[in-house]
PDB file of C-alpha atoms in Angstrom:
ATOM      1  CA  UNK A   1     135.400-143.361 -35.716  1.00 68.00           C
ATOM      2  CA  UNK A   2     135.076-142.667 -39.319  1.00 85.00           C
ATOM      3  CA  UNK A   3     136.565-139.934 -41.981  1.00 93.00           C
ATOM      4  CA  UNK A   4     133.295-138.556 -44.494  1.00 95.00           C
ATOM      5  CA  UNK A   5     132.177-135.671 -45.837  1.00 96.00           C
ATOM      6  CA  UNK A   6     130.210-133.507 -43.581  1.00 97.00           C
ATOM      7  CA  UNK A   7     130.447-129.940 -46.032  1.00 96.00           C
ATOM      8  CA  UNK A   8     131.712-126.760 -45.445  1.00 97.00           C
ATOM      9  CA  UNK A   9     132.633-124.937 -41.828  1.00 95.00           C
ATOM     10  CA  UNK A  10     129.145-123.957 -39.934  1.00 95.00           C
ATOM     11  CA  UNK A  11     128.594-120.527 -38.775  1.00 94.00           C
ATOM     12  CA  UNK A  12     126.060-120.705 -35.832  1.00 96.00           C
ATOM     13  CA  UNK A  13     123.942-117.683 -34.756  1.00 95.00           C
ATOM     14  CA  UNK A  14     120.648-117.134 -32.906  1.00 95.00           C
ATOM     15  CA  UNK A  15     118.944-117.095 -36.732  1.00 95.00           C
ATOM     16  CA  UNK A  16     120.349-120.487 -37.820  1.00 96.00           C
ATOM     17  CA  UNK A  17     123.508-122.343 -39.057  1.00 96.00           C
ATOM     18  CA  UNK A  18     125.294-120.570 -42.516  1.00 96.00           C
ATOM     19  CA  UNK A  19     127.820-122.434 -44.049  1.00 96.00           C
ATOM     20  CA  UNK A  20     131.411-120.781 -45.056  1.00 95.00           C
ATOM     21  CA  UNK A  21     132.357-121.539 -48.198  1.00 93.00           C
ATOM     22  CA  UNK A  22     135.690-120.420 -48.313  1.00 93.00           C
ATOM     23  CA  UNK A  23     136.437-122.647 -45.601  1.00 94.00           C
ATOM     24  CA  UNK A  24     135.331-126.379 -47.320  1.00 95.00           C
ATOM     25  CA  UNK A  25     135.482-129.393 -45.713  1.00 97.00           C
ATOM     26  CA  UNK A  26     139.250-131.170 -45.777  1.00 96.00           C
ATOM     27  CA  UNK A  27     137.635-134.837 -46.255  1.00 96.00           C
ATOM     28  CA  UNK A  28     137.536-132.901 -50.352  1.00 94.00           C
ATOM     29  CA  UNK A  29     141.045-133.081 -50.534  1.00 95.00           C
ATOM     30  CA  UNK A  30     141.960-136.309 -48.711  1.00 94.00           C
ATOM     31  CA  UNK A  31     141.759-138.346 -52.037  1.00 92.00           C
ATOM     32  CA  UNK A  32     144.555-136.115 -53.748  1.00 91.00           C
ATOM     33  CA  UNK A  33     146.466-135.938 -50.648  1.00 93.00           C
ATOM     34  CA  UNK A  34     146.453-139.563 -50.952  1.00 91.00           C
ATOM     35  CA  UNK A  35     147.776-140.012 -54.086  1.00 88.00           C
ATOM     36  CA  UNK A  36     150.439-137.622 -53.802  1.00 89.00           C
ATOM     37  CA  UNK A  37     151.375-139.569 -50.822  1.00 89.00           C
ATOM     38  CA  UNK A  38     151.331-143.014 -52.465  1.00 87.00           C
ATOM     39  CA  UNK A  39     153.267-141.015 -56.162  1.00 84.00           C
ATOM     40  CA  UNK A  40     155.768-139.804 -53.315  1.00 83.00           C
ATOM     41  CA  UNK A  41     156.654-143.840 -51.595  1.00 77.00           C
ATOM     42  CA  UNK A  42     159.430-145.353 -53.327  1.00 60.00           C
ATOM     43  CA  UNK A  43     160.797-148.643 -53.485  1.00 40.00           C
ATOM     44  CA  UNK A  44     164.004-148.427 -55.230  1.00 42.00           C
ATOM     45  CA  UNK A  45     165.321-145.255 -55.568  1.00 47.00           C
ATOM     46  CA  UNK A  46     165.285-141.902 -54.463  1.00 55.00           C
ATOM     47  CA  UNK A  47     164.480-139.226 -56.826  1.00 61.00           C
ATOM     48  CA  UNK A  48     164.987-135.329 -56.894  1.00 67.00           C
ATOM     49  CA  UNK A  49     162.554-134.568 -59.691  1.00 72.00           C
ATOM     50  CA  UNK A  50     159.355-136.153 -59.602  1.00 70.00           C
ATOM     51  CA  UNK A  51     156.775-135.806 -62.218  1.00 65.00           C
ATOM     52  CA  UNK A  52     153.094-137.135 -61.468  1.00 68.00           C
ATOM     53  CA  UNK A  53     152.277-137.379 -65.195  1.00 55.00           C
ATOM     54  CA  UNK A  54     149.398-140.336 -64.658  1.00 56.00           C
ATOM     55  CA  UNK A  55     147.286-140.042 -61.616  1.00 57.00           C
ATOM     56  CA  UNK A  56     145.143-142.714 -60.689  1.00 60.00           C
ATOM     57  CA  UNK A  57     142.296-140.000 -60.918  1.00 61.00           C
ATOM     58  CA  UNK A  58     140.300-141.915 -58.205  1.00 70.00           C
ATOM     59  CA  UNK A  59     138.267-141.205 -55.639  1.00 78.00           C
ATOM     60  CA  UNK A  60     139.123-143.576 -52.635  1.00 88.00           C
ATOM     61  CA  UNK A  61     136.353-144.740 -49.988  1.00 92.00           C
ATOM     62  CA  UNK A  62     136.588-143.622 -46.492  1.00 93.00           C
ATOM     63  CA  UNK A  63     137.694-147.090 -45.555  1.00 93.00           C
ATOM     64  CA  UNK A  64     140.811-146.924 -47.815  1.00 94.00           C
ATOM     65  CA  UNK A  65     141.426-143.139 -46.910  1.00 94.00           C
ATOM     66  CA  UNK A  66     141.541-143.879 -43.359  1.00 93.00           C
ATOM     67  CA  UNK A  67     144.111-147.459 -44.329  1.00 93.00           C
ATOM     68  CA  UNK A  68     146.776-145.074 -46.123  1.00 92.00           C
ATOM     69  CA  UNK A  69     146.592-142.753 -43.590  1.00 93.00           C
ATOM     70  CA  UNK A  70     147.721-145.564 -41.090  1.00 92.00           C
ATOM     71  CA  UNK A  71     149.956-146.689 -43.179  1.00 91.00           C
ATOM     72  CA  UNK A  72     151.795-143.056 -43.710  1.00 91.00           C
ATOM     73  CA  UNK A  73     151.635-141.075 -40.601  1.00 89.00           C
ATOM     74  CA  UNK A  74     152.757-142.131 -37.350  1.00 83.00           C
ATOM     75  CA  UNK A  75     150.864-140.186 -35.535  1.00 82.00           C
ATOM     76  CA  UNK A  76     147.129-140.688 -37.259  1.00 85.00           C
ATOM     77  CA  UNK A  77     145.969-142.311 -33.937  1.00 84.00           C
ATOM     78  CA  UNK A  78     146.261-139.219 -32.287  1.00 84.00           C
ATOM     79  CA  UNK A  79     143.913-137.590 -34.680  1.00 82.00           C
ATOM     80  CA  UNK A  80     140.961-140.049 -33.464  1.00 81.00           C
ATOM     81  CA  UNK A  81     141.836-139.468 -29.446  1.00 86.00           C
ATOM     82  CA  UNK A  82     142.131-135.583 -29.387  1.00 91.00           C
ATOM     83  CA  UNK A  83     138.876-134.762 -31.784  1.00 91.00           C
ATOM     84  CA  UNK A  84     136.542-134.336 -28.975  1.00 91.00           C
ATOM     85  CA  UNK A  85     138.844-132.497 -27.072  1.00 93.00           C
ATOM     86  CA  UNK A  86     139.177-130.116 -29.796  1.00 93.00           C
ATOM     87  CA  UNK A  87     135.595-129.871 -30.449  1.00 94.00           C
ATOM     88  CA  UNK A  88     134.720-129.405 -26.664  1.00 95.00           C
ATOM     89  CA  UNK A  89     136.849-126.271 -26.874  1.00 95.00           C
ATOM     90  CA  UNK A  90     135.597-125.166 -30.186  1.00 95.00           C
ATOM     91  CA  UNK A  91     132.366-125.309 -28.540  1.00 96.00           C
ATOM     92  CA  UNK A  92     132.677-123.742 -25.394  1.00 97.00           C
ATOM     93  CA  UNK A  93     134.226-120.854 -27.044  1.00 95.00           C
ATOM     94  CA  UNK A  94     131.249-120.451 -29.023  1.00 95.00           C
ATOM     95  CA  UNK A  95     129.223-120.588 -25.838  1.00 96.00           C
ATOM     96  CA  UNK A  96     131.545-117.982 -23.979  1.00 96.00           C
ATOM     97  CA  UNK A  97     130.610-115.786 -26.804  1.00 94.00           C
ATOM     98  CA  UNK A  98     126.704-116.165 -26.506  1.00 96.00           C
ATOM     99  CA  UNK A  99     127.559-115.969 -22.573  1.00 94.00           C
ATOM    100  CA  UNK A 100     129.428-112.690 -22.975  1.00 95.00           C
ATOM    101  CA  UNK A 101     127.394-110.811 -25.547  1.00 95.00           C
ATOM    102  CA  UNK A 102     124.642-108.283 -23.452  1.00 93.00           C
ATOM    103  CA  UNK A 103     123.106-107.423 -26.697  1.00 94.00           C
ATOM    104  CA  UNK A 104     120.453-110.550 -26.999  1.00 95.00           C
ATOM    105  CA  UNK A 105     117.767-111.572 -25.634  1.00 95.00           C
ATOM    106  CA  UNK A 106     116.778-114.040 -23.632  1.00 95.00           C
ATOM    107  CA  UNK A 107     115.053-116.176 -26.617  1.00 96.00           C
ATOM    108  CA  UNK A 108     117.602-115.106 -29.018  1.00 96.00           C
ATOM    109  CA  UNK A 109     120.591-116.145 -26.273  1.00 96.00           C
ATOM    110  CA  UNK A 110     118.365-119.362 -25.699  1.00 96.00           C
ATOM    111  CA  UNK A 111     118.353-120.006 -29.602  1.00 97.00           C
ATOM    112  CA  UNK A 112     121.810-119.107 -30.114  1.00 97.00           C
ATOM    113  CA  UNK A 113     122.843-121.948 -27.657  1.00 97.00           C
ATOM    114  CA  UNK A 114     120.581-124.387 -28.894  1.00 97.00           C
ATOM    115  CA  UNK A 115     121.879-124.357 -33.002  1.00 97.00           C
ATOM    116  CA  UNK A 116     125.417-124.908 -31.259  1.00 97.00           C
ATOM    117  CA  UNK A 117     124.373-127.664 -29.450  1.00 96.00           C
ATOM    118  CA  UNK A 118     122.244-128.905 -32.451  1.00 96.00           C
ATOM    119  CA  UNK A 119     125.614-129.170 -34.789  1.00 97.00           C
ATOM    120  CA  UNK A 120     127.797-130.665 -32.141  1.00 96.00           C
ATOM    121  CA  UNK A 121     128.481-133.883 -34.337  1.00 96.00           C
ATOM    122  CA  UNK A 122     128.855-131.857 -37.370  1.00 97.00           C
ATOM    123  CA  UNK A 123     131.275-129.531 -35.601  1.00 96.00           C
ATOM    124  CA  UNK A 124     132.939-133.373 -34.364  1.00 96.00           C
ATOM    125  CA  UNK A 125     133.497-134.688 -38.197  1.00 96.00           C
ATOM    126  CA  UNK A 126     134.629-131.587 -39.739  1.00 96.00           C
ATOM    127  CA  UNK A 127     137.489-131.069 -37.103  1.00 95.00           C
ATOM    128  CA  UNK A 128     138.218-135.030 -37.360  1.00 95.00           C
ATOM    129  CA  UNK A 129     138.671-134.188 -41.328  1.00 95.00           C
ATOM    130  CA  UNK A 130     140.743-131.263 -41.019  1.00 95.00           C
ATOM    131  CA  UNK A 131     142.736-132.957 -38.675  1.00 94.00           C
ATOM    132  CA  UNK A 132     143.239-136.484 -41.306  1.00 94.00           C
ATOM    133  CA  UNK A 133     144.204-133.717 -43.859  1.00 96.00           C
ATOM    134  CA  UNK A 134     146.474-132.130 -41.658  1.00 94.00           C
ATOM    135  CA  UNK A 135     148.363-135.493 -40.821  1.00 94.00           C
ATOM    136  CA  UNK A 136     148.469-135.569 -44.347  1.00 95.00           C
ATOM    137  CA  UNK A 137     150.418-133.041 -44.897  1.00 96.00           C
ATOM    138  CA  UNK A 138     152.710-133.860 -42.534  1.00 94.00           C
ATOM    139  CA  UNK A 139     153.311-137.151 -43.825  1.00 94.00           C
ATOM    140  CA  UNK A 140     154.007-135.261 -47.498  1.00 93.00           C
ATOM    141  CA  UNK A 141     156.709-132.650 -45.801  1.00 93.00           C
ATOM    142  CA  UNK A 142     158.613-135.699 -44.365  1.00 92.00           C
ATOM    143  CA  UNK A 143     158.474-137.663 -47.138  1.00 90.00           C
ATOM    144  CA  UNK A 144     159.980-134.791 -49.543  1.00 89.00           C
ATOM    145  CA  UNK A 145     162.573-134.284 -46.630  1.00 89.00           C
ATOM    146  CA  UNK A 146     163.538-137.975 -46.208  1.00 87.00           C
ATOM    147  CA  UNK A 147     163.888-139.262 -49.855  1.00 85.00           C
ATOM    148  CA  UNK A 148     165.300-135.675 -50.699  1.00 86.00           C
ATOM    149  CA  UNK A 149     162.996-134.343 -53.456  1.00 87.00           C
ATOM    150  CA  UNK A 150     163.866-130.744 -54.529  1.00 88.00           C
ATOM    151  CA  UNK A 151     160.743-130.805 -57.579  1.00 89.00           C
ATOM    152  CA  UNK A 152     157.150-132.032 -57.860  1.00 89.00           C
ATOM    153  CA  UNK A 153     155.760-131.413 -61.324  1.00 88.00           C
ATOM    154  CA  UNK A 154     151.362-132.228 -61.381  1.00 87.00           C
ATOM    155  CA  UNK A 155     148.629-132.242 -63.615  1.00 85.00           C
ATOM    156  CA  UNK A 156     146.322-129.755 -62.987  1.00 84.00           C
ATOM    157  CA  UNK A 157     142.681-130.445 -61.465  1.00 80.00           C
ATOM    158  CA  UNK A 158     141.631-132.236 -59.047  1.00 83.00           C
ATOM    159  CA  UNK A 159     142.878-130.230 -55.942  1.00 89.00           C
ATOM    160  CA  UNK A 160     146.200-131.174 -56.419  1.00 91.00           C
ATOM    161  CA  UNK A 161     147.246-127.553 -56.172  1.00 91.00           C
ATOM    162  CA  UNK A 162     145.286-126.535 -53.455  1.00 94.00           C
ATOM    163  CA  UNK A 163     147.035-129.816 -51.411  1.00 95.00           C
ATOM    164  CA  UNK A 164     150.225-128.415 -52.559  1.00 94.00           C
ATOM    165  CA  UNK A 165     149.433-124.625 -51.679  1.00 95.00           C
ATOM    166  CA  UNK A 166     148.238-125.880 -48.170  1.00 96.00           C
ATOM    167  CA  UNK A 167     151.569-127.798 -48.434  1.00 96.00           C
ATOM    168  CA  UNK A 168     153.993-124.886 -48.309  1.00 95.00           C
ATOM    169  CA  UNK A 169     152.778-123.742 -45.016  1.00 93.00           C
ATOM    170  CA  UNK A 170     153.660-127.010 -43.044  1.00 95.00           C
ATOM    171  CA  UNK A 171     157.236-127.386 -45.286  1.00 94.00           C
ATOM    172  CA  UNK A 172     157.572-124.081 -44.033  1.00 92.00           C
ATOM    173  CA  UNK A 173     156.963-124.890 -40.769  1.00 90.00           C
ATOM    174  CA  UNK A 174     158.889-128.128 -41.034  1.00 89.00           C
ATOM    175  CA  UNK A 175     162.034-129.098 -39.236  1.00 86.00           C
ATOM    176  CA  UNK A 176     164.293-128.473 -41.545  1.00 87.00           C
ATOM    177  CA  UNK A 177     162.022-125.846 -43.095  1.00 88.00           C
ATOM    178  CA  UNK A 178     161.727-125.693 -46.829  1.00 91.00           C
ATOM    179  CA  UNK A 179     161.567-122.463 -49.239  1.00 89.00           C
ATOM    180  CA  UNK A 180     158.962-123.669 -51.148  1.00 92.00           C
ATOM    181  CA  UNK A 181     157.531-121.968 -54.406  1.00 93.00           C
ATOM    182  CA  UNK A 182     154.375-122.946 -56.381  1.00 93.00           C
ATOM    183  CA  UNK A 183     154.127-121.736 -60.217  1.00 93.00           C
ATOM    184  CA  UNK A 184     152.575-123.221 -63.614  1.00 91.00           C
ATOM    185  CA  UNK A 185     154.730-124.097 -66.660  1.00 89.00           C
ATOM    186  CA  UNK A 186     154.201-125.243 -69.647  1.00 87.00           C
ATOM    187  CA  UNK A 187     155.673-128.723 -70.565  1.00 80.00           C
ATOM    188  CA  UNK A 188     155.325-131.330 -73.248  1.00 79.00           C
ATOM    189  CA  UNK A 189     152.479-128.419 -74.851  1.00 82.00           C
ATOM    190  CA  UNK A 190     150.417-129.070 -71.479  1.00 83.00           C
ATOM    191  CA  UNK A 191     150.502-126.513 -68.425  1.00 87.00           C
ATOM    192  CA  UNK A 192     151.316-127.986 -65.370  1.00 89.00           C
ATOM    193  CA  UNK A 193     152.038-127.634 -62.102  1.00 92.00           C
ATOM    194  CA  UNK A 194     155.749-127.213 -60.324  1.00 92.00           C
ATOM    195  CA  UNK A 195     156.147-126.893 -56.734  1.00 93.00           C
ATOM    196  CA  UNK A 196     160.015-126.013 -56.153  1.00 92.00           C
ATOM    197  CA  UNK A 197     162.065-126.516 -52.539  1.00 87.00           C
ATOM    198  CA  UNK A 198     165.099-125.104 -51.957  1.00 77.00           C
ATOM    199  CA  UNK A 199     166.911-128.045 -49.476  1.00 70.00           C
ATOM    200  CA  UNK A 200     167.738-126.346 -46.084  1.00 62.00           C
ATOM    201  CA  UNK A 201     171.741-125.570 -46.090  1.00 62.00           C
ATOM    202  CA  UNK A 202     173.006-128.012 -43.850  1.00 58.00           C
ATOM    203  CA  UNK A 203     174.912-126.113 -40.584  1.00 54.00           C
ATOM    204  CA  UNK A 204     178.027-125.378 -40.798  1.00 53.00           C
ATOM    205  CA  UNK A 205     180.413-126.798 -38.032  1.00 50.00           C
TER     206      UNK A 205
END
């Protein structure tokens, strides 16, 4: 099992295999997720304003990707044994709907089925990515929850605020969830990032 870059999601059809755009593969953002995770680990003190000022601007190998995603969430081995299981489904679904559609023909239904099976492994790595990246973002919403950080200022470029616009869904869904706001300010005559969350209130008794 491996994490690389396969490109964007596939969209099969009895003509060929398209490729969505808007939907890119995850492995793109693993590096930054990274290094937000590794900015984020602390060793002596916990901090409520953090400011990622120097980046290591890197791009990391899969080998290392995969080693800080052990080392940061708990759960990373459970990204490698559901993959298939995910992919069978997203496969068979696409099968159902050549199955169901009475509008083909036989060649066309015949082709259809064949591209899907074609792009099996491709379907295999791109759901094994998203699924890293997910983890990933997990392992960011607990570590702003556990060391208590209310403010993450970053550079911009290099995905950083895409990782930290994808990031607001899961704090959102997080347990506590966060109110978490993404803007650009200007600071030290550079525009930067700021991603704001409000700390949950704790419950009253």
């Amino acid at each position: 099992m491996e994490l690389k870059y396969v490109g964007a999601k596939p969209t099969v059809s009895q003509h060929g295999v398209n490729f969505d755009q808007t939907k890119p593969d995850r492995y793109t953002f693993l590096s930054s997720a990274v290094e937000l995770l590794e900015a984020l680990t602390f060793s002596d003190t916990e901090k409520e304003n953090i400011h990622l000022y120097h980046p290591e601007l890197r791009e990391y190998s899969s080998r290392e990707l995969l080693e800080f995603l052990k080392k940061h969430c708990e759960n990373i081995e459970d990204v490698f044994t559901t993959r298939e299981e995910k992919t069978e489904k997203l496969i068979q679904k696409q099968i159902e709907k050549v199955k169901e559609n009475n509008h083909l023909t036989y060649d066309e239904r015949v082709a259809w089925l064949g591209n899907i099976d074609i792009m099996h492994d491709y379907f295999l790595q791109y759901i094994t990515n998203e699924s890293a990246y997910d983890c990933a973002l997990h392992a960011l919403a607990d570590k702003i929850h556990s060391s208590n950080i209310e403010e993450v200022t970053f550079p911009l470029g290099r995905n950083y605020g895409l990782v930290m616009t994808d990031l607001i869904d899961i704090l959102r869904d997080h347990k506590p969830a966060y109110d978490a706001v993404l803007s650009f300010v200007e600071k030290d005559g550079q525009t930067v990032g700021k991603l704001d969350m409000k700390r949950p209130k704790p419950l009253s008794n």
